[in-house]
Amino acid sequence: MAVIELKQVSHYIPVSNQSTPLFTNINLTVQAGEIMILLGQSGSGKTTLLNLIAGLELPHQGEIYLHQQPMHHQSATTRATIRRQHIGFVYQQYNLLPSLTVLENVMLPGLLNKQRQVAERARDLLQTVDMGQLLNRFPHQLSGGEQQRVAICRSLIHQPSVLLADEPTGSLDNTTAARVIELFFSQVNANRQTVLLATHNEQLCQWANRVAVIHYGQLSFKS
Ligand SMILES: Nc1ncnc2c1ncn2[C@@H]1O[C@H](COP(=O)(O)OP(=O)(O)OP(=O)(O)O)[C@@H](O)[C@H]1O
């Protein structure tokens, strides 16, 4: 069953006061439980595509469905509710809440979804990425790589059906990246979650069922 569907999506960005196409008539279907890696040069539109799927931005043309719900037709409030319930998002810039501790940041999606034993599960997740000693720190007291590990744990805590990850290992050294990504995909496979992961790191393709590439506004698939 399709979990993410894009139909004839076009999107434009302003360049020198002119509306310039970033995507033109993109079609994409990601099936339940599928792991898709999204490659593309810097500036090709990977972050924008993830933002459109999450309903953080609306496409200028075309249709975007998440679990058969038309995201392009929903209000901002409804999109936020759908996002909270169904999506875990690892943002490129982490987007941790500065006034919350490490533990509280990870717990938040679980609490918003009224889940049980959230603190215990958050501690367990943070432990597995070697953040167990830093639970009471605030984001500004963490390195980029530490913030990224917190952001990954936060995306997983509420066991969302869909994970959207934007360069989730971009700030990690190779050894830490390999370990953290293994944790990420072990959770994903155990819960049969659907993943769309944007990266420049082609080593992550080993985890993928399919690899998509954005190039000059078009999406193609590697065989
Ligand atoms: N709000 C915006 N206004 C104008 N241009 C934008 C906006 N957001 C993104 N862009 C432009 O859209 C293009 C795609 O940006 P995007 O961040 O989606 O690319 P990316 O593939 O994720 O890049 P990177 O790999 O460097 O993170 C870039 O040229 C960027 O400058």
PDB file of C-alpha atoms and ligand atoms in Angstrom:
ATOM      1  CA  MET A   1       0.000   0.000   0.000  1.00  0.00           C
ATOM      2  CA  ALA A   2       1.274   3.486  -0.878  1.00  0.00           C
ATOM      3  CA  VAL A   3       2.181   5.560   2.172  1.00  0.00           C
ATOM      4  CA  ILE A   4       3.666   8.554   0.349  1.00  0.00           C
ATOM      5  CA  GLU A   5       2.385   9.618  -3.072  1.00  0.00           C
ATOM      6  CA  LEU A   6       3.356  12.611  -5.190  1.00  0.00           C
ATOM      7  CA  LYS A   7       1.408  13.216  -8.381  1.00  0.00           C
ATOM      8  CA  GLN A   8       2.649  15.697 -10.968  1.00  0.00           C
ATOM      9  CA  VAL A   9       4.237  17.920  -8.320  1.00  0.00           C
ATOM     10  CA  SER A  10       5.876  21.128  -9.485  1.00  0.00           C
ATOM     11  CA  HIS A  11       7.470  23.683  -7.201  1.00  0.00           C
ATOM     12  CA  TYR A  12       9.165  26.996  -7.864  1.00  0.00           C
ATOM     13  CA  ILE A  13      11.743  29.140  -6.088  1.00  0.00           C
ATOM     14  CA  PRO A  14      12.528  32.829  -6.582  1.00  0.00           C
ATOM     15  CA  VAL A  15      15.823  33.382  -8.404  1.00  0.00           C
ATOM     16  CA  SER A  16      16.713  37.008  -9.261  1.00  0.00           C
ATOM     17  CA  ASN A  17      13.061  37.971  -8.734  1.00  0.00           C
ATOM     18  CA  GLN A  18      11.955  35.304 -11.207  1.00  0.00           C
ATOM     19  CA  SER A  19       9.979  32.205 -10.344  1.00  0.00           C
ATOM     20  CA  THR A  20      12.239  29.319 -11.362  1.00  0.00           C
ATOM     21  CA  PRO A  21      11.208  25.624 -11.345  1.00  0.00           C
ATOM     22  CA  LEU A  22      12.839  23.485  -8.677  1.00  0.00           C
ATOM     23  CA  PHE A  23      10.735  20.410  -9.541  1.00  0.00           C
ATOM     24  CA  THR A  24       8.673  19.801 -12.634  1.00  0.00           C
ATOM     25  CA  ASN A  25       5.866  17.213 -12.669  1.00  0.00           C
ATOM     26  CA  ILE A  26       7.474  14.866 -10.154  1.00  0.00           C
ATOM     27  CA  ASN A  27       5.747  11.536  -9.484  1.00  0.00           C
ATOM     28  CA  LEU A  28       6.749   9.336  -6.574  1.00  0.00           C
ATOM     29  CA  THR A  29       5.208   6.454  -4.661  1.00  0.00           C
ATOM     30  CA  VAL A  30       6.767   5.026  -1.510  1.00  0.00           C
ATOM     31  CA  GLN A  31       5.178   1.809  -0.304  1.00  0.00           C
ATOM     32  CA  ALA A  32       4.547   0.820   3.322  1.00  0.00           C
ATOM     33  CA  GLY A  33       7.739  -0.512   4.874  1.00  0.00           C
ATOM     34  CA  GLU A  34       9.909   0.676   1.998  1.00  0.00           C
ATOM     35  CA  ILE A  35      13.260   2.360   2.653  1.00  0.00           C
ATOM     36  CA  MET A  36      14.091   4.922  -0.006  1.00  0.00           C
ATOM     37  CA  ILE A  37      17.313   6.905  -0.136  1.00  0.00           C
ATOM     38  CA  LEU A  38      17.184  10.254  -1.924  1.00  0.00           C
ATOM     39  CA  LEU A  39      20.407  11.486  -3.504  1.00  0.00           C
ATOM     40  CA  GLY A  40      21.058  14.764  -5.273  1.00  0.00           C
ATOM     41  CA  GLN A  41      23.589  17.544  -5.483  1.00  0.00           C
ATOM     42  CA  SER A  42      23.558  20.383  -2.993  1.00  0.00           C
ATOM     43  CA  GLY A  43      20.676  22.685  -3.888  1.00  0.00           C
ATOM     44  CA  SER A  44      18.867  20.052  -5.980  1.00  0.00           C
ATOM     45  CA  GLY A  45      15.819  20.223  -3.700  1.00  0.00           C
ATOM     46  CA  LYS A  46      16.071  17.271  -1.294  1.00  0.00           C
ATOM     47  CA  THR A  47      15.126  19.294   1.801  1.00  0.00           C
ATOM     48  CA  THR A  48      12.305  21.003  -0.059  1.00  0.00           C
ATOM     49  CA  LEU A  49      10.908  17.649  -1.180  1.00  0.00           C
ATOM     50  CA  LEU A  50      10.912  16.335   2.398  1.00  0.00           C
ATOM     51  CA  ASN A  51       9.280  19.569   3.606  1.00  0.00           C
ATOM     52  CA  LEU A  52       6.535  19.213   0.983  1.00  0.00           C
ATOM     53  CA  ILE A  53       5.819  15.610   1.995  1.00  0.00           C
ATOM     54  CA  ALA A  54       5.688  16.617   5.684  1.00  0.00           C
ATOM     55  CA  GLY A  55       3.296  19.462   4.846  1.00  0.00           C
ATOM     56  CA  LEU A  56       5.749  22.088   6.073  1.00  0.00           C
ATOM     57  CA  GLU A  57       5.399  23.700   2.642  1.00  0.00           C
ATOM     58  CA  LEU A  58       2.672  23.383   0.017  1.00  0.00           C
ATOM     59  CA  PRO A  59       3.442  22.464  -3.600  1.00  0.00           C
ATOM     60  CA  HIS A  60       2.713  25.098  -6.225  1.00  0.00           C
ATOM     61  CA  GLN A  61       1.156  22.425  -8.450  1.00  0.00           C
ATOM     62  CA  GLY A  62       0.244  18.777  -8.074  1.00  0.00           C
ATOM     63  CA  GLU A  63      -0.933  16.489  -5.310  1.00  0.00           C
ATOM     64  CA  ILE A  64       0.760  15.007  -2.249  1.00  0.00           C
ATOM     65  CA  TYR A  65      -0.838  12.186  -0.260  1.00  0.00           C
ATOM     66  CA  LEU A  66       0.270  10.763   3.062  1.00  0.00           C
ATOM     67  CA  HIS A  67      -1.626   7.616   4.019  1.00  0.00           C
ATOM     68  CA  GLN A  68      -4.110   8.551   1.272  1.00  0.00           C
ATOM     69  CA  GLN A  69      -4.788  11.931   2.935  1.00  0.00           C
ATOM     70  CA  PRO A  70      -4.380  14.870   0.531  1.00  0.00           C
ATOM     71  CA  MET A  71      -1.778  17.026   2.310  1.00  0.00           C
ATOM     72  CA  HIS A  72      -2.074  19.685  -0.402  1.00  0.00           C
ATOM     73  CA  HIS A  73      -5.739  20.274   0.585  1.00  0.00           C
ATOM     74  CA  GLN A  74      -5.321  20.426   4.373  1.00  0.00           C
ATOM     75  CA  SER A  75      -5.092  23.478   6.604  1.00  0.00           C
ATOM     76  CA  ALA A  76      -1.818  24.188   8.393  1.00  0.00           C
ATOM     77  CA  THR A  77      -3.367  22.946  11.653  1.00  0.00           C
ATOM     78  CA  THR A  78      -4.503  19.647  10.125  1.00  0.00           C
ATOM     79  CA  ARG A  79      -1.121  19.170   8.474  1.00  0.00           C
ATOM     80  CA  ALA A  80       0.560  19.719  11.860  1.00  0.00           C
ATOM     81  CA  THR A  81      -1.708  17.095  13.441  1.00  0.00           C
ATOM     82  CA  ILE A  82      -0.999  14.568  10.670  1.00  0.00           C
ATOM     83  CA  ARG A  83       2.714  15.310  11.010  1.00  0.00           C
ATOM     84  CA  ARG A  84       2.653  14.825  14.785  1.00  0.00           C
ATOM     85  CA  GLN A  85       0.832  11.497  14.530  1.00  0.00           C
ATOM     86  CA  HIS A  86       2.452   9.896  11.512  1.00  0.00           C
ATOM     87  CA  ILE A  87       5.847  11.454  10.857  1.00  0.00           C
ATOM     88  CA  GLY A  88       9.221  11.412  12.537  1.00  0.00           C
ATOM     89  CA  PHE A  89      11.418  14.112  10.995  1.00  0.00           C
ATOM     90  CA  VAL A  90      15.187  14.350  11.394  1.00  0.00           C
ATOM     91  CA  TYR A  91      15.876  17.922  10.321  1.00  0.00           C
ATOM     92  CA  GLN A  92      19.177  18.864   8.734  1.00  0.00           C
ATOM     93  CA  GLN A  93      19.567  21.640  11.331  1.00  0.00           C
ATOM     94  CA  TYR A  94      18.258  19.337  14.121  1.00  0.00           C
ATOM     95  CA  ASN A  95      15.550  21.859  15.271  1.00  0.00           C
ATOM     96  CA  LEU A  96      15.767  20.848  18.926  1.00  0.00           C
ATOM     97  CA  LEU A  97      13.759  23.039  21.272  1.00  0.00           C
ATOM     98  CA  PRO A  98      16.321  25.216  23.065  1.00  0.00           C
ATOM     99  CA  SER A  99      14.416  25.453  26.357  1.00  0.00           C
ATOM    100  CA  LEU A 100      14.060  21.677  26.755  1.00  0.00           C
ATOM    101  CA  THR A 101      16.749  19.270  27.948  1.00  0.00           C
ATOM    102  CA  VAL A 102      18.003  16.364  25.853  1.00  0.00           C
ATOM    103  CA  LEU A 103      15.615  13.968  27.589  1.00  0.00           C
ATOM    104  CA  GLU A 104      12.649  16.348  27.286  1.00  0.00           C
ATOM    105  CA  ASN A 105      13.311  16.961  23.582  1.00  0.00           C
ATOM    106  CA  VAL A 106      13.228  13.236  22.877  1.00  0.00           C
ATOM    107  CA  MET A 107      10.155  12.668  25.050  1.00  0.00           C
ATOM    108  CA  LEU A 108       8.090  15.427  23.473  1.00  0.00           C
ATOM    109  CA  PRO A 109       6.564  13.594  20.440  1.00  0.00           C
ATOM    110  CA  GLY A 110       5.717  10.633  22.692  1.00  0.00           C
ATOM    111  CA  LEU A 111       3.985  12.907  25.218  1.00  0.00           C
ATOM    112  CA  LEU A 112       2.096  14.793  22.491  1.00  0.00           C
ATOM    113  CA  ASN A 113       0.825  11.438  21.218  1.00  0.00           C
ATOM    114  CA  LYS A 114      -0.161  10.414  24.775  1.00  0.00           C
ATOM    115  CA  GLN A 115       2.074   7.337  24.773  1.00  0.00           C
ATOM    116  CA  ARG A 116       3.093   5.357  27.849  1.00  0.00           C
ATOM    117  CA  GLN A 117       6.509   4.890  29.426  1.00  0.00           C
ATOM    118  CA  VAL A 118       7.892   7.693  27.298  1.00  0.00           C
ATOM    119  CA  ALA A 119      10.672   8.703  29.706  1.00  0.00           C
ATOM    120  CA  GLU A 120      11.904   5.131  29.998  1.00  0.00           C
ATOM    121  CA  ARG A 121      11.935   4.599  26.237  1.00  0.00           C
ATOM    122  CA  ALA A 122      13.607   7.971  25.638  1.00  0.00           C
ATOM    123  CA  ARG A 123      16.372   7.064  28.108  1.00  0.00           C
ATOM    124  CA  ASP A 124      16.846   3.690  26.394  1.00  0.00           C
ATOM    125  CA  LEU A 125      17.088   5.251  22.946  1.00  0.00           C
ATOM    126  CA  LEU A 126      19.535   7.912  24.134  1.00  0.00           C
ATOM    127  CA  GLN A 127      21.629   5.244  25.839  1.00  0.00           C
ATOM    128  CA  THR A 128      21.991   3.317  22.586  1.00  0.00           C
ATOM    129  CA  VAL A 129      23.502   6.375  20.868  1.00  0.00           C
ATOM    130  CA  ASP A 130      25.863   7.100  23.794  1.00  0.00           C
ATOM    131  CA  MET A 131      23.877  10.103  25.007  1.00  0.00           C
ATOM    132  CA  GLY A 132      22.857   8.538  28.319  1.00  0.00           C
ATOM    133  CA  GLN A 133      25.226  10.760  30.305  1.00  0.00           C
ATOM    134  CA  LEU A 134      23.911  14.004  28.816  1.00  0.00           C
ATOM    135  CA  LEU A 135      20.172  13.716  29.505  1.00  0.00           C
ATOM    136  CA  ASN A 136      19.929  16.990  31.412  1.00  0.00           C
ATOM    137  CA  ARG A 137      21.966  19.131  29.045  1.00  0.00           C
ATOM    138  CA  PHE A 138      20.335  21.777  26.860  1.00  0.00           C
ATOM    139  CA  PRO A 139      20.877  21.837  23.088  1.00  0.00           C
ATOM    140  CA  HIS A 140      23.282  24.803  23.225  1.00  0.00           C
ATOM    141  CA  GLN A 141      25.535  22.715  25.482  1.00  0.00           C
ATOM    142  CA  LEU A 142      25.894  19.972  22.840  1.00  0.00           C
ATOM    143  CA  SER A 143      28.124  19.490  19.803  1.00  0.00           C
ATOM    144  CA  GLY A 144      26.505  19.248  16.365  1.00  0.00           C
ATOM    145  CA  GLY A 145      26.944  15.479  16.330  1.00  0.00           C
ATOM    146  CA  GLU A 146      25.387  15.161  19.794  1.00  0.00           C
ATOM    147  CA  GLN A 147      22.404  17.286  18.728  1.00  0.00           C
ATOM    148  CA  GLN A 148      22.021  15.109  15.647  1.00  0.00           C
ATOM    149  CA  ARG A 149      21.854  11.961  17.773  1.00  0.00           C
ATOM    150  CA  VAL A 150      19.176  13.577  19.950  1.00  0.00           C
ATOM    151  CA  ALA A 151      17.236  14.544  16.825  1.00  0.00           C
ATOM    152  CA  ILE A 152      17.366  10.940  15.578  1.00  0.00           C
ATOM    153  CA  CYS A 153      16.074   9.618  18.922  1.00  0.00           C
ATOM    154  CA  ARG A 154      13.280  12.229  18.874  1.00  0.00           C
ATOM    155  CA  SER A 155      12.191  11.069  15.406  1.00  0.00           C
ATOM    156  CA  LEU A 156      11.866   7.474  16.638  1.00  0.00           C
ATOM    157  CA  ILE A 157      10.266   7.864  20.078  1.00  0.00           C
ATOM    158  CA  HIS A 158       6.604   7.861  18.974  1.00  0.00           C
ATOM    159  CA  GLN A 159       7.169   5.007  16.492  1.00  0.00           C
ATOM    160  CA  PRO A 160       5.730   6.981  13.570  1.00  0.00           C
ATOM    161  CA  SER A 161       4.685   5.127  10.436  1.00  0.00           C
ATOM    162  CA  VAL A 162       6.851   7.432   8.298  1.00  0.00           C
ATOM    163  CA  LEU A 163      10.392   8.667   8.897  1.00  0.00           C
ATOM    164  CA  LEU A 164      11.736  11.578   6.885  1.00  0.00           C
ATOM    165  CA  ALA A 165      15.434  12.154   7.483  1.00  0.00           C
ATOM    166  CA  ASP A 166      17.510  14.986   6.070  1.00  0.00           C
ATOM    167  CA  GLU A 167      21.253  14.223   6.158  1.00  0.00           C
ATOM    168  CA  PRO A 168      20.869  12.368   9.473  1.00  0.00           C
ATOM    169  CA  THR A 169      24.579  11.502   9.651  1.00  0.00           C
ATOM    170  CA  GLY A 170      25.923  14.785   8.274  1.00  0.00           C
ATOM    171  CA  SER A 171      27.529  15.838  11.569  1.00  0.00           C
ATOM    172  CA  LEU A 172      28.782  12.433  12.687  1.00  0.00           C
ATOM    173  CA  ASP A 173      32.213  10.879  12.237  1.00  0.00           C
ATOM    174  CA  ASN A 174      32.241   7.683  10.160  1.00  0.00           C
ATOM    175  CA  THR A 175      32.314   5.290  13.111  1.00  0.00           C
ATOM    176  CA  THR A 176      29.528   7.046  15.032  1.00  0.00           C
ATOM    177  CA  ALA A 177      27.486   7.460  11.839  1.00  0.00           C
ATOM    178  CA  ALA A 178      27.680   3.730  11.115  1.00  0.00           C
ATOM    179  CA  ARG A 179      26.573   2.835  14.648  1.00  0.00           C
ATOM    180  CA  VAL A 180      23.760   5.405  14.830  1.00  0.00           C
ATOM    181  CA  ILE A 181      22.400   4.527  11.412  1.00  0.00           C
ATOM    182  CA  GLU A 182      22.396   0.851  12.371  1.00  0.00           C
ATOM    183  CA  LEU A 183      20.282   1.702  15.416  1.00  0.00           C
ATOM    184  CA  PHE A 184      17.972   3.808  13.221  1.00  0.00           C
ATOM    185  CA  PHE A 185      17.397   1.040  10.693  1.00  0.00           C
ATOM    186  CA  SER A 186      17.083  -1.687  13.317  1.00  0.00           C
ATOM    187  CA  GLN A 187      14.177   0.298  14.808  1.00  0.00           C
ATOM    188  CA  VAL A 188      12.750   0.975  11.354  1.00  0.00           C
ATOM    189  CA  ASN A 189      12.846  -2.689  10.340  1.00  0.00           C
ATOM    190  CA  ALA A 190      11.452  -3.881  13.675  1.00  0.00           C
ATOM    191  CA  ASN A 191       8.484  -1.502  13.361  1.00  0.00           C
ATOM    192  CA  ARG A 192       8.058  -1.843   9.577  1.00  0.00           C
ATOM    193  CA  GLN A 193       8.309   1.912   9.174  1.00  0.00           C
ATOM    194  CA  THR A 194       8.488   3.696   5.837  1.00  0.00           C
ATOM    195  CA  VAL A 195      11.611   5.800   5.279  1.00  0.00           C
ATOM    196  CA  LEU A 196      12.621   8.555   2.909  1.00  0.00           C
ATOM    197  CA  LEU A 197      16.182   9.597   3.734  1.00  0.00           C
ATOM    198  CA  ALA A 198      18.002  12.406   1.911  1.00  0.00           C
ATOM    199  CA  THR A 199      21.782  12.268   1.942  1.00  0.00           C
ATOM    200  CA  HIS A 200      25.055  12.845   0.125  1.00  0.00           C
ATOM    201  CA  ASN A 201      26.453   9.752   1.820  1.00  0.00           C
ATOM    202  CA  GLU A 202      26.128   7.006  -0.794  1.00  0.00           C
ATOM    203  CA  GLN A 203      27.211   4.386   1.765  1.00  0.00           C
ATOM    204  CA  LEU A 204      23.700   4.651   3.211  1.00  0.00           C
ATOM    205  CA  CYS A 205      22.327   3.193  -0.040  1.00  0.00           C
ATOM    206  CA  GLN A 206      23.195  -0.277   1.297  1.00  0.00           C
ATOM    207  CA  TRP A 207      20.144   0.062   3.568  1.00  0.00           C
ATOM    208  CA  ALA A 208      17.750   1.055   0.796  1.00  0.00           C
ATOM    209  CA  ASN A 209      15.109  -0.875  -1.113  1.00  0.00           C
ATOM    210  CA  ARG A 210      15.249   1.859  -3.755  1.00  0.00           C
ATOM    211  CA  VAL A 211      17.515   4.822  -4.464  1.00  0.00           C
ATOM    212  CA  ALA A 212      16.067   7.968  -6.043  1.00  0.00           C
ATOM    213  CA  VAL A 213      18.095  10.831  -7.487  1.00  0.00           C
ATOM    214  CA  ILE A 214      16.938  14.407  -7.998  1.00  0.00           C
ATOM    215  CA  HIS A 215      18.683  16.107 -10.872  1.00  0.00           C
ATOM    216  CA  TYR A 216      17.640  19.359 -12.523  1.00  0.00           C
ATOM    217  CA  GLY A 217      14.098  19.135 -11.209  1.00  0.00           C
ATOM    218  CA  GLN A 218      13.501  15.523 -12.239  1.00  0.00           C
ATOM    219  CA  LEU A 219      13.412  12.362 -10.166  1.00  0.00           C
ATOM    220  CA  SER A 220      14.958   9.135 -11.450  1.00  0.00           C
ATOM    221  CA  PHE A 221      15.667   5.775  -9.836  1.00  0.00           C
ATOM    222  CA  LYS A 222      18.957   3.894  -9.684  1.00  0.00           C
ATOM    223  CA  SER A 223      18.751   0.254 -10.654  1.00  0.00           C
TER     224      SER A 223
HETATM  225  N1  LIG B   1      12.501  29.594   1.061  1.00  0.00           N
HETATM  226  C1  LIG B   1      13.266  29.612  -0.016  1.00  0.00           C
HETATM  227  N2  LIG B   1      13.309  30.711  -0.811  1.00  0.00           N
HETATM  228  C2  LIG B   1      14.069  30.734  -1.905  1.00  0.00           C
HETATM  229  N3  LIG B   1      14.836  29.712  -2.309  1.00  0.00           N
HETATM  230  C3  LIG B   1      14.831  28.614  -1.558  1.00  0.00           C
HETATM  231  C4  LIG B   1      14.059  28.494  -0.377  1.00  0.00           C
HETATM  232  N4  LIG B   1      14.264  27.267   0.150  1.00  0.00           N
HETATM  233  C5  LIG B   1      15.141  26.660  -0.650  1.00  0.00           C
HETATM  234  N5  LIG B   1      15.491  27.456  -1.677  1.00  0.00           N
HETATM  235  C6  LIG B   1      16.393  27.124  -2.768  1.00  0.00           C
HETATM  236  O1  LIG B   1      15.907  25.911  -3.319  1.00  0.00           O
HETATM  237  C7  LIG B   1      16.996  25.107  -3.743  1.00  0.00           C
HETATM  238  C8  LIG B   1      16.864  23.742  -3.116  1.00  0.00           C
HETATM  239  O2  LIG B   1      17.149  23.839  -1.727  1.00  0.00           O
HETATM  240  P1  LIG B   1      17.150  22.554  -0.797  1.00  0.00           P
HETATM  241  O3  LIG B   1      17.546  22.992   0.581  1.00  0.00           O
HETATM  242  O4  LIG B   1      15.854  21.871  -0.960  1.00  0.00           O
HETATM  243  O5  LIG B   1      18.300  21.691  -1.474  1.00  0.00           O
HETATM  244  P2  LIG B   1      19.082  20.401  -0.948  1.00  0.00           P
HETATM  245  O6  LIG B   1      19.149  19.441  -2.080  1.00  0.00           O
HETATM  246  O7  LIG B   1      18.452  19.915   0.312  1.00  0.00           O
HETATM  247  O8  LIG B   1      20.521  20.993  -0.643  1.00  0.00           O
HETATM  248  P3  LIG B   1      21.665  20.515   0.387  1.00  0.00           P
HETATM  249  O9  LIG B   1      22.122  19.166  -0.096  1.00  0.00           O
HETATM  250  O10 LIG B   1      22.705  21.568   0.227  1.00  0.00           O
HETATM  251  O11 LIG B   1      21.045  20.482   1.760  1.00  0.00           O
HETATM  252  C9  LIG B   1      18.268  25.863  -3.373  1.00  0.00           C
HETATM  253  O12 LIG B   1      18.747  26.512  -4.527  1.00  0.00           O
HETATM  254  C10 LIG B   1      17.810  26.851  -2.340  1.00  0.00           C
HETATM  255  O13 LIG B   1      18.608  28.017  -2.393  1.00  0.00           O
END
